């Protein structure tokens, strides 16, 4: 797909809202609590580079991603903040990570053993391949901090993940920890952090979060007992950081809240702003009669004279069939999605006569009415970030140009700029 955009379906991303959300969070914690902005999954669909830039302006200390690919992409775009990949990557890519000053998550001694075997020179061809790859990457970054300018290998910085109850990744026993320690003490390894992740941070019942927190604290004592010196301790994602400031330890990892998603019933004082508006426009509006059926499988039958609108968004845009039965805004009023959501289109029952070209808002506000991502998500039984993270590259992201601070609340000076990075590959 080329960079040109011809369709009305698009996502407007307000990067200033991301910056304000993160600044607000930054300001309300002591300066000693480091802020990691989590920009995985293309910044939860808002654009990884743009989100990382907003995070930098807000004073973030580190970025978090899920994949090494995502970290490399940030480096290729000149982002120099420390980056942590929050899940293990195959050990053969450890050298690439170290060369780019990317921190990795480790959970077991075997990972280090495998890395060691991969590094042991055999006929030399493996080595050559690895260094070609590294040179290529460093060349495209061109940052002073991320490269390997002195010729000496950068140490590999790692954060050890503990499983305190989420049950996905992380070490669970003292034996596993003890096997890891000799590796963590090597000169070319820096054990920079220890962390865990909560399973129920959004629940009203806080008992399991507290249990996980206590388990984590006792596991971190293994580190002090083993002579691993003052690593960064971190356990809170958005919901837990916002709800349990007493658990923030050395760093908080903020993803959802940066984009305005937070448990507003449990932490209403935060008042974070949504950053994404999903827009489209009708491509057809028509009057139908009682008994007319709409869409695949004739799933909807008009009960009388009705106005039906067709909106050019479907599951190939990330607007899944689980959104069936939801609502969109047309002319400042709610219109119910009727019939099956298709790959490219969905149909709505309009509040009255409309025309092709009439503006549609799927997430956001229109003439005083609004549908939040949280509302649309809860109707579908998912979390709000699943909606934005699911938007595919068929939906162009448009970024509002930064306005001078004194115009922050107006729509004056609003301008589009085409953004090409969402169309790569
Ligand atoms: C994604 C992720 C986060 C961010 O969580 P949010 O709830 O979106 O703030 C934090 N930590 C880990 C380990 C993650 O994978």
Tab-separated table of C-alpha atoms and ligand atoms in Angstrom:
chain	number	residue	atom	x	y	z
A	1	UNK	CA	0.000	0.000	0.000
A	2	UNK	CA	1.343	3.452	-0.834
A	3	UNK	CA	1.258	6.375	1.560
A	4	UNK	CA	-1.586	8.168	-0.186
A	5	UNK	CA	-4.944	8.259	1.584
A	6	UNK	CA	-8.239	8.381	-0.262
A	7	UNK	CA	-10.705	7.091	2.306
A	8	UNK	CA	-12.699	8.869	4.978
A	9	UNK	CA	-12.168	6.137	7.558
A	10	UNK	CA	-9.264	7.263	9.703
A	11	UNK	CA	-8.002	7.592	13.259
A	12	UNK	CA	-7.126	11.047	14.550
A	13	UNK	CA	-4.441	10.756	17.206
A	14	UNK	CA	-3.916	13.620	19.638
A	15	UNK	CA	-0.317	13.114	20.742
A	16	UNK	CA	-0.609	16.124	23.055
A	17	UNK	CA	-3.209	14.156	25.032
A	18	UNK	CA	-0.716	11.285	25.382
A	19	UNK	CA	1.899	13.778	26.557
A	20	UNK	CA	-0.520	15.399	29.023
A	21	UNK	CA	-1.620	12.042	30.441
A	22	UNK	CA	1.976	10.985	31.002
A	23	UNK	CA	2.977	14.397	32.417
A	24	UNK	CA	0.106	14.238	34.869
A	25	UNK	CA	1.238	10.797	36.001
A	26	UNK	CA	4.881	11.888	36.098
A	27	UNK	CA	4.024	14.904	38.276
A	28	UNK	CA	1.943	13.010	40.806
A	29	UNK	CA	4.706	10.585	41.761
A	30	UNK	CA	7.976	11.439	43.508
A	31	UNK	CA	10.852	12.139	41.133
A	32	UNK	CA	12.560	9.002	42.451
A	33	UNK	CA	9.872	6.835	40.806
A	34	UNK	CA	10.971	6.270	37.231
A	35	UNK	CA	8.401	6.348	34.460
A	36	UNK	CA	8.382	3.720	31.737
A	37	UNK	CA	6.022	4.547	28.865
A	38	UNK	CA	4.803	1.351	27.241
A	39	UNK	CA	4.541	1.813	23.477
A	40	UNK	CA	4.192	-1.822	22.365
A	41	UNK	CA	1.784	-2.816	19.591
A	42	UNK	CA	2.448	0.424	17.726
A	43	UNK	CA	1.664	2.474	20.817
A	44	UNK	CA	-1.588	0.568	21.411
A	45	UNK	CA	-2.512	1.546	17.860
A	46	UNK	CA	-1.687	5.243	18.335
A	47	UNK	CA	1.705	5.077	16.591
A	48	UNK	CA	4.836	3.873	18.381
A	49	UNK	CA	7.165	6.650	17.255
A	50	UNK	CA	4.692	9.451	17.922
A	51	UNK	CA	3.829	7.957	21.311
A	52	UNK	CA	7.507	7.586	22.189
A	53	UNK	CA	8.132	11.219	21.266
A	54	UNK	CA	5.206	12.321	23.446
A	55	UNK	CA	6.585	10.165	26.268
A	56	UNK	CA	9.997	11.781	25.945
A	57	UNK	CA	8.426	15.250	26.190
A	58	UNK	CA	6.504	14.127	29.274
A	59	UNK	CA	9.716	13.113	30.989
A	60	UNK	CA	9.589	9.335	30.608
A	61	UNK	CA	12.771	7.554	31.667
A	62	UNK	CA	12.340	4.386	29.672
A	63	UNK	CA	10.179	2.806	26.998
A	64	UNK	CA	8.592	-0.621	27.162
A	65	UNK	CA	7.791	-2.840	24.179
A	66	UNK	CA	6.721	-6.451	23.727
A	67	UNK	CA	8.996	-7.438	20.832
A	68	UNK	CA	12.590	-6.836	19.869
A	69	UNK	CA	11.260	-5.740	16.465
A	70	UNK	CA	9.401	-2.919	18.185
A	71	UNK	CA	12.533	-1.816	20.042
A	72	UNK	CA	14.629	-1.872	16.849
A	73	UNK	CA	11.987	0.215	15.072
A	74	UNK	CA	12.236	2.884	17.789
A	75	UNK	CA	16.035	2.936	17.458
A	76	UNK	CA	15.771	3.166	13.668
A	77	UNK	CA	13.677	6.289	14.141
A	78	UNK	CA	16.302	7.890	16.363
A	79	UNK	CA	14.600	7.262	19.715
A	80	UNK	CA	17.428	7.129	22.252
A	81	UNK	CA	15.588	6.493	25.517
A	82	UNK	CA	16.408	3.227	27.269
A	83	UNK	CA	14.075	0.497	26.003
A	84	UNK	CA	13.042	-2.717	27.749
A	85	UNK	CA	11.569	-5.645	25.829
A	86	UNK	CA	9.021	-6.957	28.330
A	87	UNK	CA	9.126	-10.624	27.290
A	88	UNK	CA	11.961	-13.038	26.490
A	89	UNK	CA	13.425	-12.967	22.967
A	90	UNK	CA	15.318	-15.870	21.381
A	91	UNK	CA	18.912	-15.864	22.713
A	92	UNK	CA	20.444	-15.519	19.246
A	93	UNK	CA	19.301	-11.873	19.211
A	94	UNK	CA	20.961	-10.892	22.495
A	95	UNK	CA	23.961	-9.369	20.651
A	96	UNK	CA	21.704	-7.234	18.485
A	97	UNK	CA	19.906	-5.994	21.602
A	98	UNK	CA	23.163	-5.211	23.406
A	99	UNK	CA	24.549	-3.334	20.397
A	100	UNK	CA	21.433	-1.173	20.284
A	101	UNK	CA	21.374	-0.608	24.048
A	102	UNK	CA	18.072	-2.466	24.340
A	103	UNK	CA	17.311	-4.176	27.649
A	104	UNK	CA	15.973	-7.721	27.604
A	105	UNK	CA	13.733	-9.684	29.940
A	106	UNK	CA	15.202	-12.926	31.255
A	107	UNK	CA	13.546	-15.649	33.269
A	108	UNK	CA	15.913	-18.629	33.272
A	109	UNK	CA	19.563	-19.649	33.314
A	110	UNK	CA	19.063	-21.814	30.248
A	111	UNK	CA	18.561	-18.717	28.114
A	112	UNK	CA	22.082	-17.517	29.015
A	113	UNK	CA	23.495	-20.996	28.402
A	114	UNK	CA	21.969	-21.083	24.925
A	115	UNK	CA	23.259	-17.605	24.198
A	116	UNK	CA	26.734	-18.712	25.243
A	117	UNK	CA	26.625	-21.681	22.870
A	118	UNK	CA	25.498	-19.484	20.015
A	119	UNK	CA	28.373	-17.103	20.667
A	120	UNK	CA	31.056	-19.774	20.727
A	121	UNK	CA	32.848	-19.422	17.381
A	122	UNK	CA	32.665	-22.549	15.216
A	123	UNK	CA	33.725	-21.916	11.615
A	124	UNK	CA	33.313	-18.172	12.067
A	125	UNK	CA	30.455	-17.762	9.580
A	126	UNK	CA	27.887	-17.310	12.311
A	127	UNK	CA	29.976	-14.551	13.826
A	128	UNK	CA	30.333	-12.773	10.535
A	129	UNK	CA	26.629	-12.886	9.913
A	130	UNK	CA	25.865	-11.506	13.358
A	131	UNK	CA	28.259	-8.619	12.983
A	132	UNK	CA	26.955	-7.700	9.536
A	133	UNK	CA	23.512	-7.511	10.947
A	134	UNK	CA	24.691	-5.370	13.828
A	135	UNK	CA	26.593	-2.963	11.604
A	136	UNK	CA	23.601	-2.546	9.356
A	137	UNK	CA	21.410	-1.580	12.253
A	138	UNK	CA	23.819	0.790	13.921
A	139	UNK	CA	24.328	2.517	10.588
A	140	UNK	CA	20.639	3.281	10.202
A	141	UNK	CA	20.304	4.594	13.742
A	142	UNK	CA	23.121	7.068	13.829
A	143	UNK	CA	22.759	7.800	17.532
A	144	UNK	CA	25.726	8.394	19.766
A	145	UNK	CA	24.307	6.530	22.712
A	146	UNK	CA	22.908	3.496	20.974
A	147	UNK	CA	25.915	2.508	18.929
A	148	UNK	CA	29.108	0.705	19.542
A	149	UNK	CA	31.430	3.540	18.631
A	150	UNK	CA	34.340	2.613	20.875
A	151	UNK	CA	34.472	-0.819	19.310
A	152	UNK	CA	34.006	-2.551	22.677
A	153	UNK	CA	30.880	-4.597	23.174
A	154	UNK	CA	28.203	-2.920	25.266
A	155	UNK	CA	27.106	-5.010	28.223
A	156	UNK	CA	23.759	-6.756	27.935
A	157	UNK	CA	21.329	-5.145	30.350
A	158	UNK	CA	18.620	-7.444	31.623
A	159	UNK	CA	15.549	-7.274	33.821
A	160	UNK	CA	14.608	-10.507	35.564
A	161	UNK	CA	10.905	-11.338	35.487
A	162	UNK	CA	9.266	-13.063	38.452
A	163	UNK	CA	5.967	-14.885	38.199
A	164	UNK	CA	4.115	-13.957	41.374
A	165	UNK	CA	0.706	-15.125	40.194
A	166	UNK	CA	-0.032	-14.013	36.635
A	167	UNK	CA	1.199	-17.374	35.423
A	168	UNK	CA	2.582	-16.300	32.029
A	169	UNK	CA	6.295	-15.685	32.231
A	170	UNK	CA	8.810	-15.446	35.009
A	171	UNK	CA	10.710	-17.541	37.466
A	172	UNK	CA	8.862	-18.869	40.456
A	173	UNK	CA	11.354	-20.636	42.720
A	174	UNK	CA	14.497	-19.942	44.673
A	175	UNK	CA	16.225	-22.769	42.782
A	176	UNK	CA	15.557	-21.066	39.444
A	177	UNK	CA	16.898	-17.815	40.869
A	178	UNK	CA	20.046	-19.454	42.232
A	179	UNK	CA	20.815	-20.938	38.801
A	180	UNK	CA	20.486	-17.480	37.272
A	181	UNK	CA	22.786	-15.669	39.710
A	182	UNK	CA	26.211	-16.682	38.254
A	183	UNK	CA	25.091	-15.352	34.861
A	184	UNK	CA	23.812	-12.109	36.342
A	185	UNK	CA	27.195	-11.539	38.010
A	186	UNK	CA	29.229	-11.723	34.821
A	187	UNK	CA	31.077	-8.627	33.695
A	188	UNK	CA	29.273	-8.375	30.392
A	189	UNK	CA	25.823	-8.601	32.004
A	190	UNK	CA	24.091	-5.882	33.993
A	191	UNK	CA	21.171	-7.029	36.145
A	192	UNK	CA	19.413	-3.703	35.876
A	193	UNK	CA	15.955	-4.608	37.129
A	194	UNK	CA	13.666	-7.127	38.757
A	195	UNK	CA	9.964	-7.079	37.968
A	196	UNK	CA	6.610	-8.778	38.051
A	197	UNK	CA	3.138	-8.134	36.659
A	198	UNK	CA	-0.275	-8.238	38.354
A	199	UNK	CA	-3.222	-10.367	37.300
A	200	UNK	CA	-6.108	-8.431	38.871
A	201	UNK	CA	-5.022	-4.775	39.011
A	202	UNK	CA	-8.401	-3.647	37.686
A	203	UNK	CA	-10.479	-5.549	40.233
A	204	UNK	CA	-12.308	-3.877	43.072
A	205	UNK	CA	-11.067	-6.734	45.291
A	206	UNK	CA	-7.430	-5.886	45.959
A	207	UNK	CA	-6.417	-9.004	47.885
A	208	UNK	CA	-4.661	-10.859	45.045
A	209	UNK	CA	-2.680	-7.769	44.002
A	210	UNK	CA	-1.507	-7.422	47.588
A	211	UNK	CA	-0.552	-11.086	47.734
A	212	UNK	CA	1.443	-10.782	44.484
A	213	UNK	CA	3.128	-7.656	45.816
A	214	UNK	CA	4.186	-9.411	49.039
A	215	UNK	CA	5.476	-12.394	47.059
A	216	UNK	CA	7.473	-10.066	44.830
A	217	UNK	CA	9.056	-8.283	47.788
A	218	UNK	CA	10.178	-11.548	49.313
A	219	UNK	CA	11.575	-12.722	45.968
A	220	UNK	CA	13.588	-9.508	45.649
A	221	UNK	CA	15.234	-10.444	48.939
A	222	UNK	CA	16.791	-13.381	47.108
A	223	UNK	CA	18.633	-10.787	45.032
A	224	UNK	CA	20.072	-8.900	47.977
A	225	UNK	CA	21.021	-12.214	49.600
A	226	UNK	CA	22.881	-13.184	46.400
A	227	UNK	CA	24.799	-9.926	46.224
A	228	UNK	CA	22.965	-8.503	43.193
A	229	UNK	CA	23.248	-4.823	43.968
A	230	UNK	CA	20.266	-2.402	43.940
A	231	UNK	CA	18.460	-3.351	40.770
A	232	UNK	CA	15.367	-1.344	39.811
A	233	UNK	CA	12.279	-2.973	41.264
A	234	UNK	CA	9.017	-2.563	39.361
A	235	UNK	CA	5.605	-4.201	39.455
A	236	UNK	CA	2.920	-1.656	38.527
A	237	UNK	CA	1.222	-1.224	35.171
A	238	UNK	CA	-1.365	1.529	34.673
A	239	UNK	CA	-4.202	0.308	36.853
A	240	UNK	CA	-2.028	-0.637	39.812
A	241	UNK	CA	0.147	2.501	39.609
A	242	UNK	CA	-2.918	4.734	39.576
A	243	UNK	CA	-4.694	2.829	42.341
A	244	UNK	CA	-1.843	1.766	44.645
A	245	UNK	CA	0.800	4.534	44.794
A	246	UNK	CA	2.322	2.712	47.773
A	247	UNK	CA	3.353	-0.148	45.447
A	248	UNK	CA	5.232	1.825	42.808
A	249	UNK	CA	8.739	0.876	44.063
A	250	UNK	CA	11.427	2.222	41.656
A	251	UNK	CA	9.492	2.417	38.395
A	252	UNK	CA	5.951	2.321	36.989
A	253	UNK	CA	5.130	0.898	33.557
A	254	UNK	CA	2.402	2.996	31.991
A	255	UNK	CA	0.698	1.843	28.805
A	256	UNK	CA	-3.097	2.023	28.829
A	257	UNK	CA	-3.263	5.184	30.959
A	258	UNK	CA	-0.986	7.064	28.570
A	259	UNK	CA	-3.672	6.658	25.932
A	260	UNK	CA	-6.461	7.640	28.341
A	261	UNK	CA	-7.579	4.134	29.331
A	262	UNK	CA	-7.799	3.680	33.099
A	263	UNK	CA	-10.171	2.161	35.630
A	264	UNK	CA	-12.201	5.349	36.008
A	265	UNK	CA	-14.646	3.806	38.471
A	266	UNK	CA	-11.804	2.796	40.807
A	267	UNK	CA	-9.457	5.748	40.252
A	268	UNK	CA	-11.739	8.648	39.196
A	269	UNK	CA	-9.372	11.353	40.460
A	270	UNK	CA	-7.036	10.804	37.506
A	271	UNK	CA	-9.257	12.206	34.727
A	272	UNK	CA	-7.078	11.065	31.846
A	273	UNK	CA	-7.912	12.036	28.277
A	274	UNK	CA	-8.604	9.743	25.344
A	275	UNK	CA	-6.131	10.282	22.531
A	276	UNK	CA	-7.805	8.647	19.549
A	277	UNK	CA	-10.916	9.511	17.557
A	278	UNK	CA	-12.096	7.001	14.973
A	279	UNK	CA	-13.961	8.655	12.117
A	280	UNK	CA	-15.574	7.683	8.877
A	281	UNK	CA	-18.305	8.936	6.543
A	282	UNK	CA	-21.338	7.245	5.037
A	283	UNK	CA	-20.769	5.849	1.559
A	284	UNK	CA	-24.486	5.297	1.086
A	285	UNK	CA	-27.750	6.182	2.832
A	286	UNK	CA	-31.108	4.826	1.721
A	287	UNK	CA	-34.687	4.363	2.772
A	288	UNK	CA	-35.847	0.758	3.070
A	289	UNK	CA	-39.270	-0.759	3.700
A	290	UNK	CA	-40.660	-3.233	6.179
A	291	UNK	CA	-39.367	-6.712	5.387
A	292	UNK	CA	-36.230	-5.585	3.507
A	293	UNK	CA	-33.169	-7.420	4.760
A	294	UNK	CA	-29.687	-6.025	5.227
A	295	UNK	CA	-26.277	-7.661	4.946
A	296	UNK	CA	-24.921	-11.211	4.865
A	297	UNK	CA	-27.238	-13.969	5.960
A	298	UNK	CA	-30.097	-11.458	5.897
A	299	UNK	CA	-29.252	-10.947	9.539
A	300	UNK	CA	-31.353	-7.788	9.888
A	301	UNK	CA	-34.918	-7.213	8.748
A	302	UNK	CA	-36.371	-3.689	8.647
A	303	UNK	CA	-39.505	-3.408	10.742
A	304	UNK	CA	-40.948	-0.452	8.854
A	305	UNK	CA	-39.708	2.453	6.771
A	306	UNK	CA	-36.144	2.963	7.964
A	307	UNK	CA	-33.005	4.812	6.917
A	308	UNK	CA	-29.995	2.556	6.573
A	309	UNK	CA	-26.443	3.902	6.238
A	310	UNK	CA	-23.352	2.060	5.047
A	311	UNK	CA	-20.075	2.866	6.815
A	312	UNK	CA	-16.814	1.841	5.106
A	313	UNK	CA	-15.173	0.044	8.002
A	314	UNK	CA	-15.106	-3.663	8.700
A	315	UNK	CA	-13.174	-6.451	10.291
A	316	UNK	CA	-10.219	-6.036	7.939
A	317	UNK	CA	-9.846	-2.574	9.477
A	318	UNK	CA	-9.896	-4.098	12.945
A	319	UNK	CA	-13.593	-3.418	13.559
A	320	UNK	CA	-14.348	-6.973	14.556
A	321	UNK	CA	-17.633	-8.818	14.323
A	322	UNK	CA	-17.642	-8.787	18.130
A	323	UNK	CA	-18.596	-5.101	17.758
A	324	UNK	CA	-21.924	-6.216	16.289
A	325	UNK	CA	-24.901	-4.590	17.990
A	326	UNK	CA	-22.869	-1.506	18.908
A	327	UNK	CA	-23.544	2.107	18.015
A	328	UNK	CA	-21.887	4.883	16.018
A	329	UNK	CA	-22.583	8.627	15.847
A	330	UNK	CA	-24.139	10.254	12.788
A	331	UNK	CA	-25.266	13.878	12.911
A	332	UNK	CA	-24.597	13.949	16.653
A	333	UNK	CA	-27.008	11.074	17.299
A	334	UNK	CA	-26.521	7.401	18.001
A	335	UNK	CA	-27.126	4.934	15.193
A	336	UNK	CA	-27.269	1.226	15.930
A	337	UNK	CA	-25.137	-1.191	13.943
A	338	UNK	CA	-27.545	-3.629	12.292
A	339	UNK	CA	-26.756	-6.768	10.322
A	340	UNK	CA	-23.388	-8.469	10.148
A	341	UNK	CA	-20.162	-6.523	10.139
A	342	UNK	CA	-18.370	-7.353	6.883
A	343	UNK	CA	-14.731	-7.249	5.913
A	344	UNK	CA	-14.988	-3.703	4.548
A	345	UNK	CA	-18.364	-2.314	5.569
A	346	UNK	CA	-20.984	-2.222	8.251
A	347	UNK	CA	-24.565	-0.978	8.190
A	348	UNK	CA	-26.372	1.214	10.692
A	349	UNK	CA	-30.002	2.163	11.284
A	350	UNK	CA	-29.928	5.938	10.951
A	351	UNK	CA	-31.879	8.290	13.198
A	352	UNK	CA	-33.334	9.974	10.088
A	353	UNK	CA	-32.634	10.884	6.466
A	354	UNK	CA	-28.907	11.189	5.682
A	355	UNK	CA	-26.664	11.405	2.631
A	356	UNK	CA	-23.475	9.758	1.453
A	357	UNK	CA	-20.601	11.814	2.829
A	358	UNK	CA	-22.232	12.507	6.196
A	359	UNK	CA	-19.663	12.276	8.948
A	360	UNK	CA	-19.594	9.223	11.208
A	361	UNK	CA	-17.755	8.891	14.518
A	362	UNK	CA	-17.174	5.385	15.849
A	363	UNK	CA	-15.028	6.374	18.839
A	364	UNK	CA	-15.066	9.954	20.081
A	365	UNK	CA	-17.434	12.926	20.100
A	366	UNK	CA	-19.685	14.541	17.545
A	367	UNK	CA	-21.923	17.557	18.189
A	368	UNK	CA	-22.004	17.029	21.937
A	369	UNK	CA	-22.676	13.278	21.879
A	370	UNK	CA	-19.880	10.830	22.487
A	371	UNK	CA	-19.014	7.155	22.472
A	372	UNK	CA	-15.902	6.330	24.449
A	373	UNK	CA	-13.610	3.481	23.646
A	374	UNK	CA	-14.459	2.108	27.090
A	375	UNK	CA	-18.175	2.092	26.277
A	376	UNK	CA	-17.726	0.372	22.921
A	377	UNK	CA	-15.323	-2.133	24.464
A	378	UNK	CA	-17.490	-3.011	27.418
A	379	UNK	CA	-20.437	-3.702	25.141
A	380	UNK	CA	-18.232	-6.139	23.232
A	381	UNK	CA	-16.796	-7.620	26.419
A	382	UNK	CA	-13.201	-6.557	25.724
A	383	UNK	CA	-10.783	-3.958	27.122
A	384	UNK	CA	-10.609	-0.549	25.389
A	385	UNK	CA	-7.011	-0.964	24.298
A	386	UNK	CA	-8.013	-4.019	22.268
A	387	UNK	CA	-10.048	-1.707	20.027
A	388	UNK	CA	-7.230	0.720	19.270
A	389	UNK	CA	-4.515	-1.951	19.107
A	390	UNK	CA	-6.625	-3.921	16.622
A	391	UNK	CA	-6.969	-1.116	14.074
A	392	UNK	CA	-5.068	-2.318	11.056
A	393	UNK	CA	-2.840	-0.371	8.726
A	394	UNK	CA	-5.799	0.148	6.395
A	395	UNK	CA	-6.907	2.823	8.866
A	396	UNK	CA	-4.605	5.801	8.387
A	397	UNK	CA	-3.473	7.557	11.552
A	398	UNK	CA	-3.576	11.339	11.387
A	399	UNK	CA	-1.663	13.431	13.883
A	400	UNK	CA	-2.854	16.808	14.998
A	401	UNK	CA	-0.152	19.416	14.666
A	402	UNK	CA	0.973	20.721	18.028
A	403	UNK	CA	-0.725	24.017	18.834
A	404	UNK	CA	0.845	26.793	20.897
A	405	UNK	CA	0.080	26.230	24.589
A	406	UNK	CA	-2.367	29.143	24.814
A	407	UNK	CA	-4.548	27.643	22.095
A	408	UNK	CA	-4.590	24.228	23.653
A	409	UNK	CA	-8.323	24.055	24.110
A	410	UNK	CA	-9.382	25.354	20.691
A	411	UNK	CA	-9.645	23.596	17.382
A	412	UNK	CA	-7.947	26.510	15.608
A	413	UNK	CA	-4.965	25.697	13.477
A	414	UNK	CA	-6.050	22.118	13.100
A	415	UNK	CA	-4.147	20.529	10.256
A	416	UNK	CA	-3.561	17.151	8.755
A	417	UNK	CA	-0.219	15.736	7.968
A	418	UNK	CA	0.070	12.508	6.077
A	419	UNK	CA	1.885	9.901	8.043
A	420	UNK	CA	3.746	7.277	6.140
A	421	UNK	CA	5.070	5.002	8.825
A	422	UNK	CA	1.763	3.196	9.264
A	423	UNK	CA	1.967	2.040	5.665
A	424	UNK	CA	5.321	0.366	5.798
A	425	UNK	CA	5.774	-3.005	4.248
B	1	LIG	C1	1.800	-4.175	28.500
B	1	LIG	C2	2.510	-4.217	29.797
B	1	LIG	C3	2.443	-3.135	30.676
B	1	LIG	C4	1.551	-1.949	30.449
B	1	LIG	O1	0.280	-2.254	30.988
B	1	LIG	P1	-0.907	-1.198	30.955
B	1	LIG	O2	-1.947	-1.836	31.795
B	1	LIG	O3	-1.316	-1.046	29.549
B	1	LIG	O4	-0.364	0.051	31.538
B	1	LIG	C5	3.188	-3.191	31.845
B	1	LIG	N1	3.962	-4.263	32.109
B	1	LIG	C6	4.028	-5.326	31.297
B	1	LIG	C7	4.884	-6.478	31.656
B	1	LIG	C8	3.307	-5.346	30.108
B	1	LIG	O5	3.389	-6.400	29.302
